Amino acid sequence: MYDVRYRDRAAFLPFAETLVVSDLHVGRAEASDVAFPLGERSDLRDRLSALVEAFDPAEVVFAGDVLHRFDTATTAAESGLDELVGVCRNAGVKPILVRGNHDTVLASAWDGKVFDQYVVAESPTVVVCHGHTAPVAESEVESSATSETDASLYVIGHVHPAITIEGRRRPCYLYGESVYRGSDVLVLPAFSRLAAGVPVNGMDADDTRSPLVSDVDDFRPIVYDEDADDTLSFPPLGEFRRML
């Protein structure tokens, strides 16, 4: 496993000075008329700001489903995205936006490039993509192109994993070694706390909706315990589910 720091539904890759968050679904509260006690917009902004302050990354990669609505980027959603980008830029951090299946109109709400996948490190090669489709042969990156077989680690979202332990559902990460064409895969939970998460306790391949997660039993759940400021790593699901 790679050196990854886990906190608040995000992952920091110290060897690449990169913070990765996925599935922010900006505008979800507006679209579904859900009232979140902290407010979706301020919750996303304040938590991202805390992560940037804690890890001091060189760049933040938004790994897809940045927006929630497929049909339009509302004024409120654009403003929410602007605030998140502002958190990065005000801290001198480069924001990178990767396209997810919800991001059909992301280009209209963002003045920068939208990537299908993004290489955050080249030795070893680490690729961030959303995970709803297989990585393409040529990466849209600023510095170089790489084939999918060159990647040592894929960092994805899309699956929204959560785990129920002793009746309590928690967001979790999934880590699989050599599970996709010989490459490791790290699945992030949804950064939006409006996403309840899909329990991995009874999850099968069809539930993952990702070609990078063909056998979820090979992935080990990882839970960040906020109260203890500690990361708990469990056995692969094929073994661990028998213990739950």
XYZ file of C-alpha atoms in Angstrom:
244
model
C 0.000 0.000 0.000
C 1.077 3.545 -0.718
C 1.689 6.271 1.822
C -1.756 7.869 2.012
C -3.105 10.096 4.787
C -6.835 9.814 5.387
C -9.040 12.486 6.902
C -12.646 13.671 6.602
C -13.528 11.726 3.432
C -10.402 12.967 1.651
C -7.006 11.463 0.876
C -3.649 13.225 0.936
C -0.779 11.785 -1.091
C 2.341 13.245 0.541
C 4.702 11.935 -2.144
C 2.763 14.003 -4.709
C 1.764 16.882 -2.387
C -1.784 16.288 -3.585
C -5.118 16.307 -1.767
C -7.938 14.377 -3.464
C -11.658 14.766 -2.787
C -14.479 13.229 -4.804
C -18.241 13.406 -5.199
C -18.842 16.878 -3.789
C -22.188 17.054 -5.626
C -22.333 20.832 -5.318
C -25.974 21.858 -5.618
C -27.412 18.612 -4.294
C -29.286 20.317 -1.462
C -30.754 22.836 -3.887
C -31.806 20.115 -6.352
C -33.355 17.810 -3.753
C -34.658 20.472 -1.380
C -32.824 18.822 1.500
C -32.093 20.980 4.527
C -28.652 20.153 5.969
C -28.061 21.592 9.452
C -24.666 23.112 8.634
C -25.636 24.194 5.138
C -24.198 22.312 2.167
C -22.206 25.239 0.835
C -20.508 26.289 4.054
C -19.954 22.670 5.065
C -18.061 21.829 1.874
C -16.093 25.079 1.954
C -15.104 24.935 5.617
C -14.109 21.274 5.543
C -12.020 21.746 2.403
C -10.366 24.767 3.986
C -9.494 22.733 7.084
C -7.961 19.972 4.945
C -5.885 22.446 2.944
C -4.653 24.035 6.155
C -3.825 20.647 7.691
C -1.937 19.162 4.743
C -0.644 22.229 2.858
C -0.896 20.509 -0.561
C 0.481 21.873 -3.812
C -2.741 20.928 -5.597
C -6.261 19.745 -4.845
C -7.840 17.309 -7.288
C -11.636 17.189 -7.384
C -12.155 13.622 -8.607
C -15.481 13.920 -10.370
C -19.141 14.577 -9.646
C -18.118 18.065 -8.660
C -21.640 19.218 -9.537
C -24.845 17.353 -8.803
C -27.267 18.339 -11.547
C -26.841 16.922 -15.037
C -28.891 19.514 -16.898
C -27.684 22.896 -15.713
C -25.244 24.667 -13.439
C -27.433 26.985 -11.405
C -26.218 30.321 -10.126
C -26.073 28.899 -6.613
C -24.055 25.857 -7.748
C -21.623 28.053 -9.677
C -21.204 30.263 -6.632
C -20.597 27.204 -4.437
C -17.965 25.916 -6.853
C -16.337 29.355 -6.965
C -15.998 29.268 -3.180
C -14.270 25.877 -3.273
C -11.892 27.026 -5.991
C -11.322 30.191 -3.944
C -10.283 28.113 -0.920
C -7.542 26.604 -3.062
C -6.377 29.752 -4.784
C -6.358 31.833 -1.605
C -4.009 29.266 -0.081
C -1.755 29.221 -3.152
C -2.971 25.725 -4.074
C -3.735 24.662 -7.638
C -7.282 23.314 -8.188
C -7.667 20.459 -10.683
C -11.138 19.365 -11.821
C -11.781 15.850 -13.113
C -15.024 15.011 -14.891
C -17.527 12.583 -13.343
C -20.737 11.175 -14.761
C -22.726 14.049 -13.203
C -20.436 16.709 -14.697
C -22.045 17.132 -18.104
C -22.186 20.929 -17.650
C -19.075 21.400 -15.507
C -17.193 23.197 -18.297
C -19.832 25.942 -18.285
C -19.296 26.596 -14.557
C -15.486 26.436 -14.533
C -13.040 28.577 -16.463
C -10.231 26.025 -16.448
C -9.566 22.708 -18.114
C -11.691 19.706 -17.169
C -9.766 16.423 -17.209
C -11.071 12.921 -17.817
C -8.171 11.654 -15.723
C -5.190 13.341 -14.169
C -1.696 12.113 -13.366
C -0.658 13.384 -9.942
C 2.659 11.528 -9.788
C 4.850 9.817 -12.349
C 7.249 7.757 -10.219
C 5.251 5.764 -9.296
C 2.469 6.778 -11.648
C -0.713 7.708 -9.798
C -3.828 8.548 -11.793
C -6.987 10.194 -10.472
C -10.210 9.534 -12.354
C -13.838 9.373 -11.303
C -14.210 5.636 -11.815
C -17.510 5.458 -13.708
C -15.669 4.392 -16.866
C -12.416 2.567 -17.500
C -9.319 4.770 -17.804
C -8.609 5.781 -21.382
C -5.425 4.894 -23.229
C -4.146 8.464 -23.351
C -4.396 10.669 -20.257
C -5.259 14.330 -20.620
C -2.442 15.711 -18.525
C -0.486 18.912 -18.625
C 2.997 17.451 -18.731
C 2.797 14.120 -20.522
C 0.621 11.239 -21.685
C 0.565 7.811 -20.104
C -1.091 4.530 -20.965
C -3.393 2.875 -18.462
C -0.940 0.002 -17.992
C 1.658 2.496 -16.702
C -0.430 3.448 -13.656
C 0.578 1.915 -10.354
C -2.345 3.382 -8.421
C -5.756 4.682 -9.448
C -7.608 6.991 -7.055
C -11.336 7.105 -7.779
C -14.718 8.066 -6.362
C -18.168 7.265 -7.762
C -18.888 4.284 -5.501
C -19.765 6.266 -2.312
C -18.606 3.464 0.034
C -19.760 3.314 3.655
C -19.604 0.584 6.250
C -22.005 -0.345 9.032
C -20.324 -1.527 12.237
C -22.381 -2.209 15.363
C -25.356 -0.473 13.827
C -23.495 2.739 12.940
C -22.888 3.692 9.330
C -19.591 5.422 8.606
C -18.048 6.637 5.345
C -15.112 4.443 4.405
C -12.363 4.104 1.851
C -11.704 0.925 -0.097
C -8.170 -0.135 -0.983
C -7.371 -3.002 -3.337
C -3.868 -4.191 -4.199
C -3.246 -5.229 -7.826
C -7.002 -5.404 -8.458
C -7.231 -3.572 -11.793
C -4.891 -4.874 -14.492
C -2.145 -5.246 -11.892
C -2.659 -1.750 -10.448
C -3.812 -0.755 -6.965
C -7.114 1.087 -6.611
C -8.142 3.475 -3.835
C -11.847 4.351 -3.656
C -12.775 7.533 -1.783
C -16.082 8.084 0.027
C -18.278 10.939 -1.129
C -17.009 14.256 0.230
C -20.585 15.518 0.383
C -22.139 14.606 3.694
C -25.537 14.660 1.995
C -24.532 11.362 0.380
C -25.482 8.645 2.856
C -23.130 6.173 1.231
C -23.605 2.656 -0.122
C -22.935 0.046 2.602
C -20.120 -2.300 1.623
C -21.375 -4.925 4.090
C -23.543 -6.525 1.417
C -22.046 -4.917 -1.664
C -21.355 -6.907 -4.822
C -19.797 -6.010 -8.182
C -23.051 -4.639 -9.603
C -23.403 -2.238 -6.669
C -20.015 -0.621 -7.278
C -20.951 0.637 -10.750
C -17.236 0.901 -11.542
C -15.117 -1.161 -13.941
C -12.160 -0.595 -11.598
C -13.935 -2.456 -8.781
C -14.827 -5.795 -10.339
C -14.515 -7.874 -7.147
C -15.202 -5.808 -4.062
C -14.211 -8.753 -1.828
C -10.571 -7.987 -2.700
C -10.785 -4.475 -1.204
C -10.059 -3.683 2.411
C -12.217 -1.026 4.140
C -10.385 1.877 5.742
C -12.185 4.102 8.252
C -10.972 7.427 9.582
C -12.015 7.789 13.228
C -12.494 11.509 13.696
C -12.886 11.287 17.483
C -9.570 9.471 17.904
C -7.879 11.139 14.904
C -6.861 7.666 13.830
C -7.170 5.489 10.734
C -8.475 1.944 11.051
C -7.668 -0.578 8.314
C -9.642 -3.820 8.161
C -9.100 -7.135 6.335
C -10.365 -7.460 2.746
C -14.146 -7.518 2.561
C -14.305 -11.155 1.496
C -12.882 -12.014 4.921
C -14.100 -9.088 6.993
C -17.799 -9.416 6.114
C -17.884 -12.731 7.937
C -16.875 -10.882 11.101
C -19.497 -8.148 10.863
